[in-house]
Coordinates of C-alpha atoms and ligand atoms in Angstrom, one line a residue:
M1 CA -14.0 -4.8 22.1
H2 CA -14.4 -1.4 20.4
I3 CA -13.5 1.0 23.2
K4 CA -14.2 4.3 21.3
A5 CA -17.7 3.2 20.2
L6 CA -18.5 2.0 23.7
L7 CA -17.4 5.3 25.4
S8 CA -19.1 7.4 22.7
H9 CA -22.4 5.5 23.4
H10 CA -22.4 6.3 27.0
I11 CA -21.3 9.9 26.6
E12 CA -23.9 10.5 23.9
S13 CA -26.6 9.0 26.3
A14 CA -25.5 11.5 28.9
F15 CA -25.8 14.3 26.2
A16 CA -29.3 13.2 25.5
E17 CA -30.2 13.3 29.1
L18 CA -29.1 16.9 29.3
N19 CA -30.8 17.7 26.1
L20 CA -27.7 18.3 24.3
Q21 CA -27.1 17.4 20.7
G22 CA -23.9 16.3 19.0
A23 CA -21.4 13.4 18.8
A24 CA -19.0 12.7 21.7
M25 CA -15.9 12.6 19.3
V26 CA -13.9 10.2 21.4
Q27 CA -10.2 9.9 20.4
A28 CA -7.1 8.3 22.0
A29 CA -5.6 11.0 24.2
S30 CA -2.8 12.9 22.5
R31 CA -0.7 12.9 25.7
A32 CA -0.3 10.6 28.6
E33 CA -1.2 13.4 31.1
F34 CA -4.7 13.6 29.4
G35 CA -5.6 10.0 30.4
D36 CA -6.2 7.3 27.8
Y37 CA -9.1 8.7 25.8
Q38 CA -10.6 12.3 25.4
A39 CA -14.0 13.3 24.4
N40 CA -13.9 16.4 22.4
G41 CA -17.7 16.8 21.5
V42 CA -18.8 18.9 24.5
M43 CA -17.6 22.2 23.0
A44 CA -19.6 21.9 19.9
A45 CA -22.6 20.6 21.8
A46 CA -22.5 23.4 24.3
K47 CA -22.1 26.1 21.6
R48 CA -25.1 24.8 19.9
A49 CA -27.1 25.0 23.1
G50 CA -25.7 28.5 24.1
L51 CA -24.1 27.1 27.2
N52 CA -20.6 27.4 28.9
P53 CA -18.7 24.3 27.7
R54 CA -16.8 23.7 30.9
E55 CA -20.0 23.7 32.9
V56 CA -21.6 21.4 30.4
A57 CA -18.5 19.1 30.7
T58 CA -19.0 19.1 34.5
A59 CA -22.6 18.2 34.1
V60 CA -21.8 15.5 31.5
I61 CA -19.3 14.0 34.0
S62 CA -21.6 13.9 36.9
R63 CA -24.3 12.0 34.8
L64 CA -21.6 9.6 33.8
Q65 CA -20.5 9.0 37.4
S66 CA -24.0 7.9 38.2
N67 CA -24.0 5.4 35.3
S68 CA -22.6 2.3 36.9
A69 CA -22.0 0.6 33.5
F70 CA -19.7 3.5 32.7
T71 CA -17.8 3.6 36.0
E72 CA -16.8 0.1 35.5
I73 CA -15.1 1.2 32.2
V74 CA -13.7 4.5 33.4
G75 CA -11.7 4.8 36.6
A76 CA -11.2 8.5 36.5
M77 CA -12.4 11.5 34.4
D78 CA -12.0 15.1 34.4
V79 CA -12.6 18.3 32.6
A80 CA -9.6 19.9 30.9
G81 CA -8.9 23.2 28.9
P82 CA -12.0 24.7 27.2
G83 CA -14.3 21.6 27.9
F84 CA -12.5 18.4 27.0
I85 CA -13.3 15.3 29.0
N86 CA -10.2 13.3 29.8
L87 CA -10.9 9.5 30.5
T88 CA -8.7 7.0 32.2
L89 CA -9.8 3.4 31.8
S90 CA -10.1 1.0 34.6
P91 CA -7.6 -1.8 34.5
H92 CA -10.5 -4.4 35.2
F93 CA -12.3 -3.3 32.1
V94 CA -9.3 -3.9 29.8
A95 CA -8.2 -7.1 31.3
P96 CA -10.3 -9.5 29.0
A97 CA -9.1 -7.6 25.9
L98 CA -5.4 -8.8 26.3
N99 CA -5.7 -11.8 24.1
A100 CA -5.1 -10.0 20.8
S101 CA -8.2 -11.6 19.2
I102 CA -9.7 -9.8 16.2
Q103 CA -13.3 -9.0 16.5
T104 CA -15.4 -9.9 13.6
S105 CA -17.8 -7.4 12.1
T106 CA -21.4 -7.5 13.2
E107 CA -22.3 -6.4 9.6
P108 CA -20.2 -8.4 7.2
K109 CA -20.1 -7.0 3.8
V110 CA -19.0 -8.0 0.2
V111 CA -16.0 -5.9 -0.4
V112 CA -14.3 -5.8 -4.0
V113 CA -10.7 -4.5 -3.8
D114 CA -9.0 -3.4 -7.0
Y115 CA -5.3 -3.2 -6.4
S116 CA -1.9 -3.9 -7.9
A117 CA -3.0 -3.8 -11.6
P118 CA 0.3 -3.8 -13.4
N119 CA 0.5 -3.3 -17.1
L120 CA 1.5 -6.5 -18.8
A121 CA 4.4 -7.3 -21.2
K122 CA 6.5 -5.1 -18.8
E123 CA 8.3 -6.0 -15.7
M124 CA 6.8 -4.7 -12.4
H125 CA 8.5 -1.6 -11.3
V126 CA 8.5 0.8 -8.2
G127 CA 5.3 2.4 -9.6
H128 CA 3.3 -0.7 -8.7
L129 CA 4.7 -1.1 -5.2
R130 CA 2.3 1.2 -3.3
T131 CA -1.0 0.0 -4.7
T132 CA 0.2 -3.6 -4.2
I133 CA 1.3 -3.2 -0.6
I134 CA -1.4 -0.9 0.7
G135 CA -4.2 -2.7 -1.0
D136 CA -2.9 -6.0 0.4
C137 CA -2.8 -4.7 3.9
V138 CA -6.5 -3.4 3.8
V139 CA -7.5 -6.7 2.3
R140 CA -6.0 -8.6 5.2
V141 CA -7.8 -6.4 7.7
L142 CA -11.1 -6.7 6.0
E143 CA -10.8 -10.5 5.9
A144 CA -9.7 -10.7 9.5
Q145 CA -12.9 -8.8 10.3
G146 CA -14.9 -11.4 8.6
H147 CA -15.9 -9.5 5.5
T148 CA -16.1 -11.3 2.1
V149 CA -13.3 -9.9 0.2
I150 CA -13.0 -10.3 -3.6
R151 CA -9.6 -9.2 -4.9
Q152 CA -9.6 -7.9 -8.5
N153 CA -6.4 -7.5 -10.3
H154 CA -7.4 -5.1 -13.1
V155 CA -4.2 -5.8 -15.1
G156 CA -3.6 -3.7 -18.2
D157 CA -3.5 -6.7 -20.6
W158 CA -5.3 -5.2 -23.7
G159 CA -5.0 -2.4 -26.2
T160 CA -2.5 -0.8 -28.5
Q161 CA 0.6 -2.0 -26.7
F162 CA -0.2 -5.5 -27.7
G163 CA -0.9 -4.6 -31.3
M164 CA 2.5 -2.9 -31.5
L165 CA 4.3 -6.0 -29.9
L166 CA 2.5 -8.5 -32.2
T167 CA 3.4 -6.3 -35.2
Y168 CA 7.0 -5.9 -34.3
L169 CA 7.6 -9.5 -33.7
A170 CA 5.9 -10.5 -37.0
D171 CA 8.2 -7.9 -38.9
S172 CA 11.4 -8.5 -37.1
G173 CA 11.1 -12.4 -36.8
N174 CA 12.2 -12.0 -33.2
D175 CA 10.5 -13.9 -30.4
S176 CA 11.3 -15.0 -26.8
D177 CA 9.7 -16.4 -23.7
E178 CA 11.7 -14.1 -21.5
L179 CA 9.9 -11.1 -20.1
A180 CA 13.0 -9.0 -20.3
D181 CA 13.2 -9.7 -24.1
L182 CA 9.6 -9.0 -24.6
E183 CA 10.1 -5.7 -22.8
N184 CA 13.0 -4.7 -25.1
F185 CA 10.9 -5.6 -28.2
Y186 CA 8.0 -3.5 -26.8
R187 CA 10.4 -0.6 -26.5
A188 CA 11.6 -1.0 -30.1
A189 CA 8.1 -1.4 -31.2
K190 CA 7.0 1.8 -29.5
Q191 CA 9.9 3.6 -31.1
R192 CA 8.8 2.5 -34.6
F193 CA 5.1 3.1 -33.7
D194 CA 6.0 6.8 -33.0
A195 CA 8.1 7.2 -36.2
D196 CA 6.3 5.0 -38.8
N197 CA 2.8 5.6 -40.0
D198 CA 2.4 2.3 -41.9
F199 CA 3.7 0.4 -38.7
Q200 CA 1.1 2.4 -36.7
E201 CA -1.8 1.5 -38.9
R202 CA -0.8 -2.2 -39.0
S203 CA -0.5 -2.2 -35.2
R204 CA -4.1 -0.8 -34.9
Q205 CA -5.1 -3.6 -37.3
A206 CA -3.5 -6.1 -35.1
V207 CA -5.5 -4.7 -32.1
V208 CA -8.8 -5.0 -34.2
A209 CA -7.9 -8.6 -34.9
L210 CA -7.2 -9.3 -31.2
Q211 CA -10.4 -7.7 -30.1
S212 CA -12.5 -9.5 -32.7
G213 CA -11.2 -12.9 -31.6
D214 CA -8.5 -13.8 -34.4
S215 CA -7.2 -17.0 -33.1
G216 CA -3.5 -16.6 -34.0
A217 CA -3.3 -13.1 -32.5
L218 CA -5.1 -14.4 -29.4
A219 CA -2.8 -17.4 -28.9
Q220 CA 0.4 -15.2 -29.1
W221 CA -1.2 -12.6 -26.8
Q222 CA -2.1 -15.3 -24.3
R223 CA 1.5 -16.4 -24.3
F224 CA 2.6 -12.9 -23.5
I225 CA 0.1 -12.8 -20.7
D226 CA 1.2 -16.0 -19.1
I227 CA 4.8 -14.9 -19.2
S228 CA 4.1 -11.6 -17.6
M229 CA 1.7 -13.0 -15.0
S230 CA 4.3 -15.6 -13.9
H231 CA 6.7 -12.8 -13.4
C232 CA 4.1 -10.9 -11.3
Q233 CA 3.2 -13.9 -9.3
H234 CA 6.9 -14.4 -8.4
I235 CA 7.0 -10.9 -7.2
Y236 CA 3.8 -11.3 -5.1
D237 CA 5.0 -14.5 -3.6
R238 CA 8.2 -13.0 -2.6
L239 CA 6.6 -10.0 -1.0
G240 CA 3.9 -12.1 0.7
I241 CA 1.2 -10.4 -1.3
T242 CA -2.1 -12.6 -1.1
L243 CA -2.9 -12.1 -4.8
S244 CA -3.1 -15.2 -6.9
A245 CA -3.9 -16.1 -10.5
D246 CA -7.5 -16.5 -9.5
D247 CA -7.7 -12.7 -8.8
I248 CA -6.8 -11.6 -12.2
M249 CA -9.6 -9.9 -14.0
G250 CA -7.8 -7.8 -16.5
E251 CA -9.0 -5.2 -18.9
S252 CA -9.4 -7.9 -21.6
A253 CA -12.0 -9.7 -19.5
Y254 CA -14.4 -6.8 -20.2
N255 CA -14.0 -7.0 -24.0
E256 CA -17.4 -8.5 -24.7
D257 CA -19.2 -6.1 -22.4
L258 CA -18.0 -2.8 -23.9
A259 CA -20.6 -2.5 -26.5
G260 CA -23.2 -3.1 -23.9
V261 CA -21.9 -0.2 -21.9
I262 CA -22.5 2.1 -24.6
T263 CA -26.0 0.8 -25.2
S264 CA -26.9 1.2 -21.6
L265 CA -25.6 4.7 -21.5
A266 CA -27.8 5.5 -24.5
E267 CA -30.8 3.8 -22.9
A268 CA -30.3 5.9 -19.8
G269 CA -30.2 9.0 -21.9
L270 CA -26.8 9.9 -21.1
L271 CA -25.0 9.4 -24.5
Q272 CA -24.2 12.3 -26.7
E273 CA -22.0 12.5 -29.9
S274 CA -19.2 15.0 -30.0
E275 CA -16.9 15.2 -33.0
G276 CA -17.8 11.6 -33.9
A277 CA -16.9 10.3 -30.4
A278 CA -19.5 9.0 -28.0
C279 CA -19.4 11.0 -24.8
V280 CA -21.2 11.5 -21.4
F281 CA -21.6 15.1 -20.4
L282 CA -22.3 15.6 -16.6
D283 CA -22.9 19.1 -15.1
Q284 CA -20.5 18.5 -12.2
F285 CA -17.5 18.2 -14.6
K286 CA -17.2 21.8 -15.6
N287 CA -13.8 23.3 -16.3
K288 CA -12.7 26.8 -15.2
D289 CA -14.5 28.4 -18.1
G290 CA -17.7 26.8 -17.2
D291 CA -17.6 24.2 -20.1
I292 CA -18.4 20.6 -19.3
Q293 CA -15.6 18.2 -19.9
P294 CA -17.0 15.1 -21.4
V295 CA -16.2 11.6 -20.4
I296 CA -15.4 9.8 -23.7
V297 CA -16.6 6.2 -23.8
R298 CA -16.0 5.4 -27.6
K299 CA -13.6 7.2 -30.0
S300 CA -14.5 8.3 -33.4
D301 CA -12.7 5.3 -34.9
G302 CA -14.9 2.9 -32.8
G303 CA -12.2 2.1 -30.2
Y304 CA -13.1 1.9 -26.5
L305 CA -11.2 3.6 -23.8
Y306 CA -9.9 2.9 -20.3
A307 CA -13.1 4.6 -18.9
T308 CA -15.3 2.3 -20.9
T309 CA -13.6 -0.7 -19.4
D310 CA -13.8 0.7 -15.9
L311 CA -17.6 1.3 -16.4
A312 CA -18.0 -2.3 -17.5
A313 CA -16.0 -3.2 -14.4
V314 CA -18.3 -1.2 -12.0
T315 CA -21.3 -3.2 -13.4
H316 CA -19.5 -6.5 -13.0
R317 CA -18.4 -5.8 -9.4
T318 CA -21.7 -4.5 -8.0
Q319 CA -24.1 -6.4 -9.9
R320 CA -22.4 -9.9 -10.5
L321 CA -20.2 -9.9 -7.6
G322 CA -22.7 -8.2 -5.3
A323 CA -20.3 -5.7 -3.8
D324 CA -21.4 -3.4 -1.0
R325 CA -18.1 -1.6 -1.3
V326 CA -15.7 -1.3 -4.2
L327 CA -12.2 0.0 -3.1
Y328 CA -9.8 1.3 -5.8
F329 CA -6.2 1.5 -4.6
V330 CA -4.9 3.6 -7.6
D331 CA -2.5 6.5 -7.9
A332 CA -3.9 10.0 -7.0
R333 CA -3.2 11.2 -10.5
Q334 CA -6.3 9.1 -11.6
S335 CA -8.6 11.0 -9.2
L336 CA -10.4 12.7 -11.9
H337 CA -10.9 9.6 -13.8
F338 CA -12.6 7.9 -10.9
K339 CA -14.7 10.7 -9.9
Q340 CA -16.1 10.7 -13.5
I341 CA -16.5 6.8 -13.6
F342 CA -18.3 6.9 -10.2
A343 CA -20.6 9.7 -11.3
V344 CA -21.4 8.2 -14.7
A345 CA -21.9 4.7 -13.1
K346 CA -24.4 6.1 -10.5
A347 CA -26.2 8.3 -13.1
A348 CA -26.7 5.3 -15.4
G349 CA -27.6 3.0 -12.7
F350 CA -24.7 0.7 -13.1
A351 CA -24.2 0.9 -9.3
S352 CA -27.0 1.4 -6.9
E353 CA -27.3 4.2 -4.5
Q354 CA -26.4 1.9 -1.6
S355 CA -23.1 0.6 -3.1
S356 CA -20.2 2.5 -2.2
L357 CA -17.4 3.2 -4.7
E358 CA -14.3 4.5 -3.1
H359 CA -11.0 5.6 -4.8
L360 CA -8.3 5.4 -2.2
P361 CA -5.6 7.4 -3.8
F362 CA -1.8 7.5 -3.0
G363 CA 1.1 9.8 -3.7
T364 CA 4.3 9.2 -5.6
M365 CA 7.5 7.4 -4.3
L366 CA 10.3 10.0 -4.3
G367 CA 14.1 9.7 -4.2
K368 CA 16.1 11.4 -1.6
D369 CA 16.4 14.3 -4.0
G370 CA 12.7 14.9 -3.8
K371 CA 12.1 13.9 -7.4
P372 CA 10.2 10.6 -8.5
F373 CA 12.3 7.7 -7.5
K374 CA 14.7 6.5 -10.3
T375 CA 17.9 4.7 -10.8
R376 CA 21.1 6.7 -10.8
Q377 CA 21.0 6.8 -14.6
G378 CA 17.5 8.2 -14.5
G379 CA 15.9 4.8 -15.5
I380 CA 12.8 3.0 -14.0
I381 CA 13.6 0.9 -10.9
K382 CA 12.5 -2.6 -11.5
L383 CA 10.7 -4.1 -8.4
A384 CA 12.7 -7.3 -8.4
E385 CA 16.1 -5.4 -8.2
L386 CA 14.6 -3.2 -5.4
L387 CA 13.7 -6.4 -3.4
D388 CA 17.1 -7.8 -4.0
E389 CA 18.8 -4.6 -2.7
A390 CA 16.5 -4.7 0.3
E391 CA 17.6 -8.3 1.3
R392 CA 21.3 -7.3 0.6
R393 CA 21.2 -4.3 2.7
A394 CA 19.3 -6.2 5.6
A395 CA 21.9 -9.1 5.4
E396 CA 24.8 -6.6 5.9
L397 CA 23.1 -5.3 9.0
V398 CA 22.4 -8.6 10.5
R399 CA 25.9 -9.8 9.8
E400 CA 27.3 -6.8 11.5
K401 CA 25.2 -7.5 14.7
N402 CA 25.7 -11.1 14.5
P403 CA 29.0 -12.3 12.8
D404 CA 28.6 -16.1 13.6
I405 CA 25.0 -16.5 12.1
S406 CA 24.6 -19.4 9.8
P407 CA 24.0 -18.7 6.1
D408 CA 20.5 -20.1 6.2
Q409 CA 19.5 -18.0 9.2
L410 CA 21.1 -15.1 7.6
Q411 CA 19.1 -15.5 4.5
N412 CA 15.9 -15.9 6.3
L413 CA 16.5 -12.8 8.5
A414 CA 17.6 -10.7 5.6
K415 CA 14.3 -11.6 3.9
V416 CA 12.0 -10.8 6.8
I417 CA 13.8 -7.7 7.8
G418 CA 14.7 -6.4 4.4
L419 CA 11.2 -6.9 2.8
G420 CA 9.4 -5.8 5.9
A421 CA 11.4 -2.6 5.9
V422 CA 10.3 -1.8 2.4
K423 CA 6.7 -2.5 3.2
Y424 CA 6.6 -0.8 6.5
A425 CA 8.2 2.4 5.2
D426 CA 5.3 2.7 2.7
L427 CA 2.5 1.6 5.0
S428 CA 3.6 3.9 7.8
K429 CA 3.2 7.0 5.9
N430 CA -0.2 8.7 5.2
R431 CA -0.8 7.3 1.7
T432 CA -2.2 10.5 0.4
S433 CA 1.1 12.3 0.4
D434 CA 4.3 11.6 -1.6
Y435 CA 7.0 9.8 0.3
V436 CA 10.8 9.7 0.1
F437 CA 12.2 6.4 -0.2
D438 CA 15.1 6.2 2.2
W439 CA 17.0 2.9 2.7
D440 CA 18.9 4.1 5.9
Q441 CA 15.7 5.4 7.7
M442 CA 13.7 2.2 6.8
L443 CA 16.3 -0.2 8.0
S444 CA 17.0 1.7 11.2
F445 CA 16.4 -0.1 14.5
D446 CA 15.3 3.0 16.1
G447 CA 12.0 5.0 15.4
N448 CA 8.8 4.0 13.6
T449 CA 10.4 1.3 11.5
S450 CA 9.7 -2.4 11.0
P451 CA 13.1 -3.6 12.3
Y452 CA 12.2 -1.7 15.5
L453 CA 9.0 -3.4 16.0
Q454 CA 10.4 -6.9 14.9
Y455 CA 13.2 -6.4 17.5
A456 CA 10.6 -5.5 20.1
Y457 CA 8.9 -8.8 19.3
S458 CA 12.1 -10.8 19.5
R459 CA 13.1 -9.2 22.8
I460 CA 9.7 -10.4 24.4
Q461 CA 10.4 -13.9 22.9
S462 CA 13.8 -14.0 24.6
L463 CA 12.3 -12.7 27.8
L464 CA 9.8 -15.5 27.9
T465 CA 12.6 -18.0 27.2
K466 CA 14.6 -16.7 30.0
A467 CA 11.7 -16.8 32.3
R468 CA 11.2 -20.5 31.3
V469 CA 7.5 -20.1 30.8
D470 CA 5.3 -21.7 28.2
P471 CA 3.3 -18.9 26.9
R472 CA 0.3 -21.4 26.5
E473 CA 0.3 -21.7 30.2
L474 CA 0.2 -18.1 30.9
P475 CA -3.3 -16.8 31.9
Q476 CA -5.4 -15.1 29.1
Q477 CA -5.9 -12.1 31.1
T478 CA -4.5 -10.1 34.0
V479 CA -5.4 -6.9 35.9
A480 CA -2.8 -4.3 35.7
V481 CA -1.5 -2.8 39.0
D482 CA 1.4 -0.3 38.3
E483 CA 0.9 2.6 35.9
P484 CA 3.2 1.4 33.2
E485 CA 1.3 -2.0 33.2
R486 CA -2.0 -0.3 32.9
R487 CA -0.9 2.0 30.1
L488 CA 0.5 -1.0 28.3
A489 CA -2.8 -3.0 28.8
V490 CA -5.0 -0.1 27.6
C491 CA -3.0 0.2 24.5
I492 CA -3.3 -3.5 23.8
A493 CA -7.0 -3.3 24.3
G494 CA -7.2 -0.7 21.5
F495 CA -6.2 -3.0 18.9
N496 CA -9.7 -3.6 17.5
D497 CA -10.4 0.1 17.5
V498 CA -7.5 0.8 15.2
L499 CA -8.4 -2.1 12.9
Q500 CA -11.9 -0.6 12.5
Q501 CA -10.3 2.6 11.4
V502 CA -8.3 0.9 8.8
A503 CA -11.2 -1.1 7.6
D504 CA -13.3 2.1 7.4
E505 CA -10.8 4.4 5.9
G506 CA -8.2 2.3 4.2
F507 CA -5.3 4.0 6.0
P508 CA -2.6 1.4 7.0
H509 CA -0.6 4.1 8.8
Y510 CA -3.0 4.1 11.7
L511 CA -2.1 0.5 12.5
C512 CA 1.6 1.3 12.0
A513 CA 1.4 4.3 14.4
Y514 CA -0.5 2.1 16.9
L515 CA 2.1 -0.7 16.9
Y516 CA 4.8 1.8 17.3
E517 CA 2.9 3.2 20.3
L518 CA 2.6 -0.2 21.7
A519 CA 6.2 -1.0 21.4
T520 CA 7.1 2.3 23.0
R521 CA 4.9 1.6 26.0
F522 CA 6.4 -1.8 26.1
T523 CA 9.8 -0.3 26.5
T524 CA 8.7 2.0 29.3
F525 CA 7.0 -0.9 31.1
Y526 CA 10.1 -3.1 30.6
E527 CA 12.3 -0.4 32.0
Q528 CA 10.2 0.4 34.9
C529 CA 8.8 -2.8 35.9
P530 CA 11.3 -5.6 36.8
I531 CA 10.0 -8.9 35.6
L532 CA 12.3 -11.9 36.1
N533 CA 13.4 -11.1 39.7
S534 CA 10.1 -9.9 41.0
E535 CA 7.7 -11.9 43.4
A536 CA 5.4 -14.5 41.9
D537 CA 2.2 -12.6 41.4
Q538 CA 3.9 -9.7 39.9
R539 CA 6.1 -11.8 37.8
L540 CA 3.2 -13.8 36.4
R541 CA 1.2 -10.5 35.6
R542 CA 4.1 -8.9 33.9
L543 CA 4.9 -11.9 31.8
T544 CA 1.3 -12.1 30.7
L545 CA 1.4 -8.5 29.7
A546 CA 4.7 -9.0 27.8
H547 CA 3.3 -12.1 26.0
S548 CA 0.2 -10.3 25.2
T549 CA 2.2 -7.4 23.8
G550 CA 4.2 -10.0 21.6
T551 CA 1.0 -11.6 20.2
T552 CA -0.5 -8.2 19.5
L553 CA 2.7 -6.9 17.7
A554 CA 2.9 -10.2 15.7
A555 CA -0.9 -10.0 14.7
G556 CA -0.6 -6.4 13.8
L557 CA 2.5 -6.9 11.8
N558 CA 1.0 -9.9 10.1
L559 CA -2.0 -7.8 8.9
L560 CA 0.6 -5.4 7.4
G561 CA 1.9 -8.6 5.6
I562 CA 5.2 -8.3 7.6
G563 CA 6.7 -11.4 9.4
V564 CA 8.4 -11.7 12.8
V565 CA 11.3 -13.8 14.1
D566 CA 12.2 -15.1 17.6
H567 CA 15.8 -14.0 17.4
M568 CA 17.3 -11.1 15.7
Ligands
LIG601 N1 -3.3 -0.5 -15.0 C1 -3.6 0.8 -14.5 C2 -2.3 1.6 -14.4 O1 -1.2 1.0 -14.3 C3 -4.3 0.7 -13.2 C4 -5.6 0.1 -13.1 C5 -6.3 0.5 -11.8 N2 -7.7 0.0 -11.8 C6 -8.8 0.4 -12.6 N3 -9.9 -0.2 -12.3 N4 -8.7 1.3 -13.4 O2 -2.5 2.8 -14.4

C-alpha cells in the first residue's frame, strides 16, 4: 500500500471538484499532534485561485468528508495553521498493511546501477566505502520492488597505471601474486615514472602494447586483475555486498568501442579539433569568462580518456542492456564529468530522450578533526583494516554486556553489529553531505544507530519467546485500539511509501530515518501498553503488532544490507 499516493489522489480529486489547481503535497506529519500525514498543497492552490487558504482547506475537508472511500482511510482531519490539512488514519485501513510485504512496482523498469568501481592493482580503501554501501542498498530496494537491476562494476582496470607496473616489473625483475606487493611495486613505479623520462616513455609504450592486444602484456595484466578482483570480492562478501564477478564491466571492456565513439561523435557533427585533441564543445559548459569548456575525447597523442570510456558505457547500457534508468553512485567531485557525459550522450543520440541518466553523488568521509579520514600517520585507511577494527570494537562491547558468551557467538555478534554499524553510519546520513566517521557514535546503543535497531529487533524476539507464541500462528493483521498501538500500526503501514522514495531518489537515509521512527514508536508502545499480563484479546493484538514491528525492522535492515540476531 502506498499511503501518500492514495491520500494525494483523493485530495487532488477534491481540488478538481473545487476548480483548484495544484498538487496535494502529502507528507508524513512532522509531529504527533499534527496527526499521521499532512497535506501542504492547499496554500499554493488557494493562492493561485486568489482565495483564502483556511477557507479553501475547510471546503476541501467537507468534500473529503462526503467521499466514503476517503473516510474509510482517514478517521479524522482538520485545518491547521495557515491552511495545512492534518490527517489521522483509521486503524481499520492500516490493519492489512501489517505484514511487511514489499509491494512490487506496477511499472517494472530495467535499471543499470554503476557502483563500487575501485581502481585495480590497489587495495580497496575507505574512499570506496560510500559508493559500495549506498549503491548496494538502492540495488536491493529496486530488486525487491521487482525492477530488473543490472549491476555494473566499472572498475579502473586500464590505462597508464598498468603500463607503469608492467615496465617496473620488467626492469626490476620483481614479481608477486600478493596484492600488497603489487601495490608497493606500483608506488615505486609511480615514483620512477614522475622522475624518469625514459621510464615514462616505455610505460606509455607498454600501455599501447596492452591496448593493441599484445599477448604477453595482456596475460600479465589479466593476472593483476585476477589478484585485485579476488581481493575486492573478499571485501564484498565480508560486507554482504551483492556484487559478484559477473558484474564486472571495467574500463578495459570498452577498449574496442572507443574509436567508434569518436566516429559517432563526428557523424553527429559534434566533433572539433583543438590543439590536436578531439573535443566536443557544448554551449551549456561555459566558464566564468563565457568560454566553452570542451569535453576532450581523444588526446593529441591518440590516447582516449576516462570520458571516452564513459561515453562508450552509456551506449552499452542504454542500447545493449536496454536501460530505462542508469544510476551512477560516484563521488560528488565527479559531478561536472557526469553533467558533460550525459549532455554529450544525449546530444549525440547515444541515449534516447526517455532514458534517464542519473548521477547520485555523495560527499567525503571525514575524520573527527573534520579533515578527510586518514590513519594517524596521515596514510590511506585500507578497507580490510577498517572492517577488522569494527569487529574488534563490537566484540569488546558485546563482551562487556555479556561476559559469559561463547567464542562462536561472540564472533558472529561482533560481525553483525560491527559491520552493521559501519554501514548504517553511512547510510543514515544524507549522502550529499560529507560525514564524520565516529566509532563511538556508530556503535552506541542509543540514537539513530544500527545497534539500537538490532537491539529493538532482539527485544521483540525475546518478548515473543517469553509469551510462548509461535509467530507463524499469530494473525496477519489486527485492528489497533489504543493510541500507541495505532501510531505503531500507521508507521508499519508506511514501509512501502518510504521504499518508493528510496527507489525514486536513491537516498537510503529515508529508510534509516523510517526504521528509527518505527523503533521509537515501538518503545513508546512497549512502555505504555502492557503485553504479557494483559487479557487475551489485547495480548494477541499487541503481540501481533510487536511481531509485525520485528519483521518490518528485519526487512528494512536487510534492504540496508544489515543483519539481525535474536539475542544480543
Ligand atoms: N574508478 C572510478 C574512480 O575511482 C569510478 C568510476 C565510476 N563510474 C564511472 N562510470 N565513471 O574514480
